[in-house]
Every structure is written in C-alpha cells, then in structure tokens.
Amino acid sequence: DAGITQSPRYKITETGRQVTLMCHQTWSHSYMFWYRQDLGHGLRLIYYSAAADITDKGEVPDGYVVSRSKTENFPLTLESATRSQTSVYFCASGRIAGPSTDTQYFGPGTRLTVL
Amino acid sequence: GNSVTQMEGPVTLSEEAFLTINCTYTATGYPSLFWYVQYPGEGLQLLLKATKADDKGSNKGFEATYRKETTSFHLEKGSVQVSDSAVYFCALNLYGNTPLVFGKGTRLSVIA
C-alpha cells in the first residue's frame, strides 16, 4: 500500500530551467491537489484536478503547468524556474465518493531550491 | 473570500502542560473545519475534523469544537507529550473534497 508518493524529494535547480515534480497515488482518488508551503504563508493551492483531464487553477498558479492524463499521476511543471518558486511542494489526493470524502491525503513533499 | 487565522507560534510547552491553539475563520456558506498536523520531515496528516456547528472532533487526545457563533475551531489537549511536537494547521473547505484553505500554521515544541 504505497499511498501517495512524490519525486524527487529534494531538487536544486537554476533560474530559467524547466523542472517537473511528480506525484503518484495508488488509491484511484479522483481529486488531486498541489500546494506550496512557505514560511509565513502556510499552504497555498497551486492547481487541483477533480478527475483525469480536468484541472483548475488555485490561488498561486502563475509560472506552473499541470496535466492529468491518468488518474494516478498529477505532475507539476515549472516552465522557467524563478527564485520565488523556492518552496516545499505538497501533493494531496482525496475521494469523490465513499467514506471521508472531505479528507485529503498528503505526500511527503518535495523541497525545491532555485538558485 | 474564505480565510483562516490561527495564532502565531512558536509555542513552547513543558510535557503534561495544557495546550490551546486558537483558530478563527471567515467563510461564505457553511464550511467543514479541520486540523492537520505536520511532523518533522513529513507531509500533513488529518488530526481531526468537524463538519457542522457544535460538532466536536477528537483524536489522540486532541479536541476542537466547531463554534459558529464565534467562527472558531480552537485546538486543545489536556496534557501534551514530547511526541506532539509538530506544526499544526487549521483549515476549512466548503464541501466535499474541494481545495482546503489553510491558516499559516503553528509550530509546537514540547520539552521534557
């Protein structure tokens, strides 16, 4: 029971480079989310998806792209990384039906540093 | 818009002390309220929740009551342990599994 995994766990990149953060869940949850965690801001929503091929912007979507061709994967791409995107990124998933449809399950996070 | 305000940390307590972390919210409609906990080096995990007014959520000795009249959901524990050291986030959403709106988090350190 792998649950929800993120890769890489740590990443250092340079300004202007493209970076993709991976998120994979084994529960077949319909909902998936990307949040970023910054000191003084808590967690803020970047993008979310209610099902495969359905995505929607959150509070801080600029500079990020997502796709969801398969239910279990929800990659987040920084098209041209900037220093302000240095953060810890959390992926989460949740059910659309059945028990605990209001609970989100979080991955372990990816710590991204943009130099 | 919807927002959550929780007390700033860090909070440092001795083992067996009483804990309160304040949380208030602003929301259109009738939100569900949550406390998530983040242990060092880990992702967030749900600690407890309440989905309607006067509901009490509880787990691992922690409790919080949904108070509509004061728009609050304060987290309490009667006797904290060193293992409770973590960051605690208050959050809300409006229905189902829609995105969560988080407070800024409160870091708790419990010393022996």
PDB file of C-alpha atoms in Angstrom:
ATOM      1  CA  ASP A   1       0.000   0.000   0.000  1.00  0.00           C
ATOM      2  CA  ALA A   2       2.245   2.774  -1.308  1.00  0.00           C
ATOM      3  CA  GLY A   3      -0.321   5.555  -0.906  1.00  0.00           C
ATOM      4  CA  ILE A   4       0.830   8.853  -2.315  1.00  0.00           C
ATOM      5  CA  THR A   5       4.420   9.431  -3.342  1.00  0.00           C
ATOM      6  CA  GLN A   6       6.339  12.414  -4.639  1.00  0.00           C
ATOM      7  CA  SER A   7       9.588  12.579  -6.539  1.00  0.00           C
ATOM      8  CA  PRO A   8      12.166  13.866  -6.276  1.00  0.00           C
ATOM      9  CA  ARG A   9      12.185  14.570  -2.537  1.00  0.00           C
ATOM     10  CA  TYR A  10      14.865  17.234  -2.951  1.00  0.00           C
ATOM     11  CA  LYS A  11      15.788  19.239  -6.023  1.00  0.00           C
ATOM     12  CA  ILE A  12      18.215  22.056  -6.669  1.00  0.00           C
ATOM     13  CA  THR A  13      17.936  23.854  -9.984  1.00  0.00           C
ATOM     14  CA  GLU A  14      18.903  27.132 -11.596  1.00  0.00           C
ATOM     15  CA  THR A  15      16.843  30.096 -12.632  1.00  0.00           C
ATOM     16  CA  GLY A  16      15.292  29.616 -16.047  1.00  0.00           C
ATOM     17  CA  ARG A  17      15.365  25.817 -16.091  1.00  0.00           C
ATOM     18  CA  GLN A  18      12.290  23.665 -16.506  1.00  0.00           C
ATOM     19  CA  VAL A  19      11.523  21.376 -13.586  1.00  0.00           C
ATOM     20  CA  THR A  20       8.853  18.715 -13.210  1.00  0.00           C
ATOM     21  CA  LEU A  21       7.701  17.439  -9.853  1.00  0.00           C
ATOM     22  CA  MET A  22       5.967  14.084  -9.883  1.00  0.00           C
ATOM     23  CA  CYS A  23       3.039  12.904  -7.805  1.00  0.00           C
ATOM     24  CA  HIS A  24       1.625   9.392  -7.867  1.00  0.00           C
ATOM     25  CA  GLN A  25      -1.195   7.864  -5.829  1.00  0.00           C
ATOM     26  CA  THR A  26      -2.301   4.255  -5.658  1.00  0.00           C
ATOM     27  CA  TRP A  27      -5.812   4.770  -4.274  1.00  0.00           C
ATOM     28  CA  SER A  28      -7.538   5.822  -7.516  1.00  0.00           C
ATOM     29  CA  HIS A  29      -8.675   9.009  -5.802  1.00  0.00           C
ATOM     30  CA  SER A  30     -10.484  11.381  -8.142  1.00  0.00           C
ATOM     31  CA  TYR A  31      -9.198  14.584  -6.612  1.00  0.00           C
ATOM     32  CA  MET A  32      -5.566  15.641  -6.632  1.00  0.00           C
ATOM     33  CA  PHE A  33      -4.010  18.891  -5.454  1.00  0.00           C
ATOM     34  CA  TRP A  34      -0.728  20.764  -5.494  1.00  0.00           C
ATOM     35  CA  TYR A  35       0.108  23.113  -2.620  1.00  0.00           C
ATOM     36  CA  ARG A  36       3.215  25.063  -1.835  1.00  0.00           C
ATOM     37  CA  GLN A  37       4.370  25.702   1.714  1.00  0.00           C
ATOM     38  CA  ASP A  38       6.240  28.878   2.564  1.00  0.00           C
ATOM     39  CA  LEU A  39       7.139  30.410   5.915  1.00  0.00           C
ATOM     40  CA  GLY A  40       4.562  32.978   6.875  1.00  0.00           C
ATOM     41  CA  HIS A  41       2.049  31.774   4.315  1.00  0.00           C
ATOM     42  CA  GLY A  42       1.084  28.285   5.375  1.00  0.00           C
ATOM     43  CA  LEU A  43      -0.014  26.167   2.428  1.00  0.00           C
ATOM     44  CA  ARG A  44      -1.389  27.744  -0.719  1.00  0.00           C
ATOM     45  CA  LEU A  45      -3.122  25.953  -3.558  1.00  0.00           C
ATOM     46  CA  ILE A  46      -1.398  25.998  -6.943  1.00  0.00           C
ATOM     47  CA  TYR A  47      -3.622  23.731  -9.045  1.00  0.00           C
ATOM     48  CA  TYR A  48      -6.094  20.968  -8.493  1.00  0.00           C
ATOM     49  CA  SER A  49      -7.855  18.297 -10.501  1.00  0.00           C
ATOM     50  CA  ALA A  50     -11.239  16.690  -9.984  1.00  0.00           C
ATOM     51  CA  ALA A  51     -10.581  13.855 -12.461  1.00  0.00           C
ATOM     52  CA  ALA A  52      -8.331  12.882 -15.336  1.00  0.00           C
ATOM     53  CA  ASP A  53      -8.173  15.648 -17.954  1.00  0.00           C
ATOM     54  CA  ILE A  54      -9.877  18.155 -15.634  1.00  0.00           C
ATOM     55  CA  THR A  55      -7.691  20.754 -13.944  1.00  0.00           C
ATOM     56  CA  ASP A  56      -8.316  24.126 -12.361  1.00  0.00           C
ATOM     57  CA  LYS A  57      -6.233  26.992 -11.042  1.00  0.00           C
ATOM     58  CA  GLY A  58      -5.760  27.707  -7.407  1.00  0.00           C
ATOM     59  CA  GLU A  59      -4.546  30.772  -5.542  1.00  0.00           C
ATOM     60  CA  VAL A  60      -0.978  30.904  -6.947  1.00  0.00           C
ATOM     61  CA  PRO A  61      -0.902  29.261 -10.424  1.00  0.00           C
ATOM     62  CA  ASP A  62       1.422  31.663 -12.276  1.00  0.00           C
ATOM     63  CA  GLY A  63       4.579  30.009 -13.587  1.00  0.00           C
ATOM     64  CA  TYR A  64       3.223  26.475 -13.154  1.00  0.00           C
ATOM     65  CA  VAL A  65       1.660  23.981 -15.542  1.00  0.00           C
ATOM     66  CA  VAL A  66      -0.145  20.749 -14.692  1.00  0.00           C
ATOM     67  CA  SER A  67      -1.539  17.827 -16.592  1.00  0.00           C
ATOM     68  CA  ARG A  68      -3.509  14.772 -15.642  1.00  0.00           C
ATOM     69  CA  SER A  69      -3.719  12.183 -18.369  1.00  0.00           C
ATOM     70  CA  LYS A  70      -4.040   9.309 -15.859  1.00  0.00           C
ATOM     71  CA  THR A  71      -5.993   9.258 -12.613  1.00  0.00           C
ATOM     72  CA  GLU A  72      -2.973   8.218 -10.545  1.00  0.00           C
ATOM     73  CA  ASN A  73      -0.486  10.854 -11.731  1.00  0.00           C
ATOM     74  CA  PHE A  74      -0.505  14.630 -11.389  1.00  0.00           C
ATOM     75  CA  PRO A  75       2.822  16.177 -12.437  1.00  0.00           C
ATOM     76  CA  LEU A  76       3.598  19.825 -11.743  1.00  0.00           C
ATOM     77  CA  THR A  77       5.941  21.645 -14.137  1.00  0.00           C
ATOM     78  CA  LEU A  78       7.759  24.876 -13.520  1.00  0.00           C
ATOM     79  CA  GLU A  79       8.286  26.101 -17.068  1.00  0.00           C
ATOM     80  CA  SER A  80      11.091  28.550 -16.261  1.00  0.00           C
ATOM     81  CA  ALA A  81      12.014  28.370 -12.604  1.00  0.00           C
ATOM     82  CA  THR A  82      12.433  31.560 -10.596  1.00  0.00           C
ATOM     83  CA  ARG A  83      13.906  32.102  -7.131  1.00  0.00           C
ATOM     84  CA  SER A  84      10.452  32.928  -5.795  1.00  0.00           C
ATOM     85  CA  GLN A  85       9.459  29.339  -6.560  1.00  0.00           C
ATOM     86  CA  THR A  86      11.874  28.030  -3.947  1.00  0.00           C
ATOM     87  CA  SER A  87       9.490  26.230  -1.623  1.00  0.00           C
ATOM     88  CA  VAL A  88       8.265  22.909  -0.320  1.00  0.00           C
ATOM     89  CA  TYR A  89       5.658  21.404  -2.625  1.00  0.00           C
ATOM     90  CA  PHE A  90       2.997  19.027  -1.383  1.00  0.00           C
ATOM     91  CA  CYS A  91       0.744  16.859  -3.450  1.00  0.00           C
ATOM     92  CA  ALA A  92      -2.518  15.590  -1.975  1.00  0.00           C
ATOM     93  CA  SER A  93      -5.386  13.383  -3.087  1.00  0.00           C
ATOM     94  CA  GLY A  94      -8.952  12.714  -1.994  1.00  0.00           C
ATOM     95  CA  ARG A  95     -12.026  10.667  -2.770  1.00  0.00           C
ATOM     96  CA  ILE A  96     -15.072  11.896  -4.628  1.00  0.00           C
ATOM     97  CA  ALA A  97     -17.342   9.219  -3.172  1.00  0.00           C
ATOM     98  CA  GLY A  98     -17.419   6.777  -0.283  1.00  0.00           C
ATOM     99  CA  PRO A  99     -16.030   7.378   3.221  1.00  0.00           C
ATOM    100  CA  SER A 100     -14.155  10.518   4.196  1.00  0.00           C
ATOM    101  CA  THR A 101     -14.839  12.442   1.006  1.00  0.00           C
ATOM    102  CA  ASP A 102     -13.706  15.598   2.783  1.00  0.00           C
ATOM    103  CA  THR A 103     -10.268  14.269   3.795  1.00  0.00           C
ATOM    104  CA  GLN A 104      -7.104  14.971   1.820  1.00  0.00           C
ATOM    105  CA  TYR A 105      -4.098  12.671   1.996  1.00  0.00           C
ATOM    106  CA  PHE A 106      -0.736  14.328   1.611  1.00  0.00           C
ATOM    107  CA  GLY A 107       2.508  13.144   0.108  1.00  0.00           C
ATOM    108  CA  PRO A 108       5.849  13.664   1.893  1.00  0.00           C
ATOM    109  CA  GLY A 109       6.711  16.803  -0.062  1.00  0.00           C
ATOM    110  CA  THR A 110       9.425  17.956  -2.467  1.00  0.00           C
ATOM    111  CA  ARG A 111      11.856  20.581  -1.285  1.00  0.00           C
ATOM    112  CA  LEU A 112      12.812  22.699  -4.301  1.00  0.00           C
ATOM    113  CA  THR A 113      15.608  25.242  -4.291  1.00  0.00           C
ATOM    114  CA  VAL A 114      16.051  27.591  -7.243  1.00  0.00           C
ATOM    115  CA  LEU A 115      19.457  29.255  -7.371  1.00  0.00           C
TER     116      LEU A 115
ATOM    117  CA  GLY B   1     -13.355  35.338   0.484  1.00  0.00           C
ATOM    118  CA  ASN B   2     -12.627  32.382   2.712  1.00  0.00           C
ATOM    119  CA  SER B   3      -9.765  32.611   5.185  1.00  0.00           C
ATOM    120  CA  VAL B   4      -8.343  31.046   8.335  1.00  0.00           C
ATOM    121  CA  THR B   5      -6.436  32.846  11.057  1.00  0.00           C
ATOM    122  CA  GLN B   6      -4.531  30.932  13.674  1.00  0.00           C
ATOM    123  CA  MET B   7      -2.274  32.022  16.466  1.00  0.00           C
ATOM    124  CA  GLU B   8       1.310  32.690  15.584  1.00  0.00           C
ATOM    125  CA  GLY B   9       3.953  30.453  17.007  1.00  0.00           C
ATOM    126  CA  PRO B  10       6.191  29.073  18.016  1.00  0.00           C
ATOM    127  CA  VAL B  11       4.577  27.678  21.122  1.00  0.00           C
ATOM    128  CA  THR B  12       6.864  26.015  23.643  1.00  0.00           C
ATOM    129  CA  LEU B  13       5.380  23.940  26.450  1.00  0.00           C
ATOM    130  CA  SER B  14       6.618  21.563  29.085  1.00  0.00           C
ATOM    131  CA  GLU B  15       5.464  17.966  28.977  1.00  0.00           C
ATOM    132  CA  GLU B  16       1.998  17.477  30.538  1.00  0.00           C
ATOM    133  CA  ALA B  17       1.052  21.127  30.060  1.00  0.00           C
ATOM    134  CA  PHE B  18      -2.326  22.177  28.649  1.00  0.00           C
ATOM    135  CA  LEU B  19      -2.386  23.221  25.014  1.00  0.00           C
ATOM    136  CA  THR B  20      -4.652  25.649  23.213  1.00  0.00           C
ATOM    137  CA  ILE B  21      -4.075  26.794  19.641  1.00  0.00           C
ATOM    138  CA  ASN B  22      -6.606  29.369  18.542  1.00  0.00           C
ATOM    139  CA  CYS B  23      -8.219  29.279  15.119  1.00  0.00           C
ATOM    140  CA  THR B  24     -10.882  31.539  13.663  1.00  0.00           C
ATOM    141  CA  TYR B  25     -12.319  31.532  10.185  1.00  0.00           C
ATOM    142  CA  THR B  26     -14.204  33.592   7.642  1.00  0.00           C
ATOM    143  CA  ALA B  27     -16.284  31.750   5.096  1.00  0.00           C
ATOM    144  CA  THR B  28     -19.198  32.125   2.749  1.00  0.00           C
ATOM    145  CA  GLY B  29     -21.623  29.330   3.453  1.00  0.00           C
ATOM    146  CA  TYR B  30     -21.126  26.544   5.979  1.00  0.00           C
ATOM    147  CA  PRO B  31     -17.592  25.202   5.937  1.00  0.00           C
ATOM    148  CA  SER B  32     -16.140  21.984   7.232  1.00  0.00           C
ATOM    149  CA  LEU B  33     -13.234  22.610   9.611  1.00  0.00           C
ATOM    150  CA  PHE B  34     -10.044  20.630  10.013  1.00  0.00           C
ATOM    151  CA  TRP B  35      -6.853  20.419  11.984  1.00  0.00           C
ATOM    152  CA  TYR B  36      -3.914  18.906  10.137  1.00  0.00           C
ATOM    153  CA  VAL B  37      -0.568  18.072  11.745  1.00  0.00           C
ATOM    154  CA  GLN B  38       2.864  18.003  10.154  1.00  0.00           C
ATOM    155  CA  TYR B  39       5.570  16.088  11.987  1.00  0.00           C
ATOM    156  CA  PRO B  40       9.178  16.958  11.180  1.00  0.00           C
ATOM    157  CA  GLY B  41      10.185  15.915   7.666  1.00  0.00           C
ATOM    158  CA  GLU B  42       6.740  14.591   6.786  1.00  0.00           C
ATOM    159  CA  GLY B  43       3.636  15.608   4.882  1.00  0.00           C
ATOM    160  CA  LEU B  44       0.440  16.761   6.540  1.00  0.00           C
ATOM    161  CA  GLN B  45      -1.992  14.317   8.043  1.00  0.00           C
ATOM    162  CA  LEU B  46      -5.515  14.858   9.237  1.00  0.00           C
ATOM    163  CA  LEU B  47      -5.740  15.169  13.008  1.00  0.00           C
ATOM    164  CA  LEU B  48      -9.454  15.853  13.432  1.00  0.00           C
ATOM    165  CA  LYS B  49     -12.397  17.467  11.730  1.00  0.00           C
ATOM    166  CA  ALA B  50     -15.917  18.801  12.292  1.00  0.00           C
ATOM    167  CA  THR B  51     -18.488  19.305   9.596  1.00  0.00           C
ATOM    168  CA  LYS B  52     -21.246  21.296  11.293  1.00  0.00           C
ATOM    169  CA  ALA B  53     -21.861  23.695  14.142  1.00  0.00           C
ATOM    170  CA  ASP B  54     -21.374  22.305  17.664  1.00  0.00           C
ATOM    171  CA  ASP B  55     -19.659  19.163  16.368  1.00  0.00           C
ATOM    172  CA  LYS B  56     -16.597  18.151  18.361  1.00  0.00           C
ATOM    173  CA  GLY B  57     -13.710  16.480  16.568  1.00  0.00           C
ATOM    174  CA  SER B  58     -11.280  14.432  18.612  1.00  0.00           C
ATOM    175  CA  ASN B  59      -8.243  12.251  18.046  1.00  0.00           C
ATOM    176  CA  LYS B  60      -5.103  11.270  20.005  1.00  0.00           C
ATOM    177  CA  GLY B  61      -6.238  13.326  22.997  1.00  0.00           C
ATOM    178  CA  PHE B  62      -6.764  16.466  20.910  1.00  0.00           C
ATOM    179  CA  GLU B  63     -10.172  18.106  20.675  1.00  0.00           C
ATOM    180  CA  ALA B  64     -11.759  21.007  18.821  1.00  0.00           C
ATOM    181  CA  THR B  65     -15.361  22.220  18.783  1.00  0.00           C
ATOM    182  CA  TYR B  66     -16.966  23.954  15.801  1.00  0.00           C
ATOM    183  CA  ARG B  67     -18.347  27.227  17.188  1.00  0.00           C
ATOM    184  CA  LYS B  68     -20.438  29.001  14.599  1.00  0.00           C
ATOM    185  CA  GLU B  69     -21.312  31.932  16.866  1.00  0.00           C
ATOM    186  CA  THR B  70     -17.640  32.827  17.335  1.00  0.00           C
ATOM    187  CA  THR B  71     -16.448  31.380  13.994  1.00  0.00           C
ATOM    188  CA  SER B  72     -13.805  29.434  15.861  1.00  0.00           C
ATOM    189  CA  PHE B  73     -12.290  25.954  15.989  1.00  0.00           C
ATOM    190  CA  HIS B  74      -9.674  26.049  18.734  1.00  0.00           C
ATOM    191  CA  LEU B  75      -7.437  23.020  19.228  1.00  0.00           C
ATOM    192  CA  GLU B  76      -6.928  21.748  22.777  1.00  0.00           C
ATOM    193  CA  LYS B  77      -5.110  18.951  24.540  1.00  0.00           C
ATOM    194  CA  GLY B  78      -5.061  18.414  28.257  1.00  0.00           C
ATOM    195  CA  SER B  79      -1.554  17.008  28.609  1.00  0.00           C
ATOM    196  CA  VAL B  80       0.962  17.329  25.801  1.00  0.00           C
ATOM    197  CA  GLN B  81       3.830  14.941  25.172  1.00  0.00           C
ATOM    198  CA  VAL B  82       7.197  15.428  23.529  1.00  0.00           C
ATOM    199  CA  SER B  83       5.879  13.398  20.591  1.00  0.00           C
ATOM    200  CA  ASP B  84       3.253  16.117  19.939  1.00  0.00           C
ATOM    201  CA  SER B  85       5.972  18.481  18.744  1.00  0.00           C
ATOM    202  CA  ALA B  86       4.908  19.397  15.222  1.00  0.00           C
ATOM    203  CA  VAL B  87       3.341  22.130  13.122  1.00  0.00           C
ATOM    204  CA  TYR B  88      -0.450  22.356  13.382  1.00  0.00           C
ATOM    205  CA  PHE B  89      -2.613  23.780  10.615  1.00  0.00           C
ATOM    206  CA  CYS B  90      -6.212  24.845  10.861  1.00  0.00           C
ATOM    207  CA  ALA B  91      -8.100  24.607   7.563  1.00  0.00           C
ATOM    208  CA  LEU B  92     -11.537  24.792   6.007  1.00  0.00           C
ATOM    209  CA  ASN B  93     -13.358  23.845   2.876  1.00  0.00           C
ATOM    210  CA  LEU B  94     -16.892  24.385   1.725  1.00  0.00           C
ATOM    211  CA  TYR B  95     -17.988  20.951   0.576  1.00  0.00           C
ATOM    212  CA  GLY B  96     -16.716  17.513  -0.358  1.00  0.00           C
ATOM    213  CA  ASN B  97     -13.100  17.422  -1.391  1.00  0.00           C
ATOM    214  CA  THR B  98     -12.748  20.952  -2.668  1.00  0.00           C
ATOM    215  CA  PRO B  99      -9.428  22.665  -2.033  1.00  0.00           C
ATOM    216  CA  LEU B 100      -8.513  23.454   1.538  1.00  0.00           C
ATOM    217  CA  VAL B 101      -7.863  26.977   2.780  1.00  0.00           C
ATOM    218  CA  PHE B 102      -5.133  26.822   5.410  1.00  0.00           C
ATOM    219  CA  GLY B 103      -4.012  29.015   8.242  1.00  0.00           C
ATOM    220  CA  LYS B 104      -0.320  29.832   8.428  1.00  0.00           C
ATOM    221  CA  GLY B 105       0.456  27.031  10.877  1.00  0.00           C
ATOM    222  CA  THR B 106       1.573  26.992  14.490  1.00  0.00           C
ATOM    223  CA  ARG B 107       4.789  25.266  15.488  1.00  0.00           C
ATOM    224  CA  LEU B 108       4.560  23.462  18.823  1.00  0.00           C
ATOM    225  CA  SER B 109       7.638  22.345  20.723  1.00  0.00           C
ATOM    226  CA  VAL B 110       7.173  20.230  23.831  1.00  0.00           C
ATOM    227  CA  ILE B 111      10.151  19.880  26.131  1.00  0.00           C
ATOM    228  CA  ALA B 112      10.680  17.138  28.676  1.00  0.00           C
TER     229      ALA B 112
END
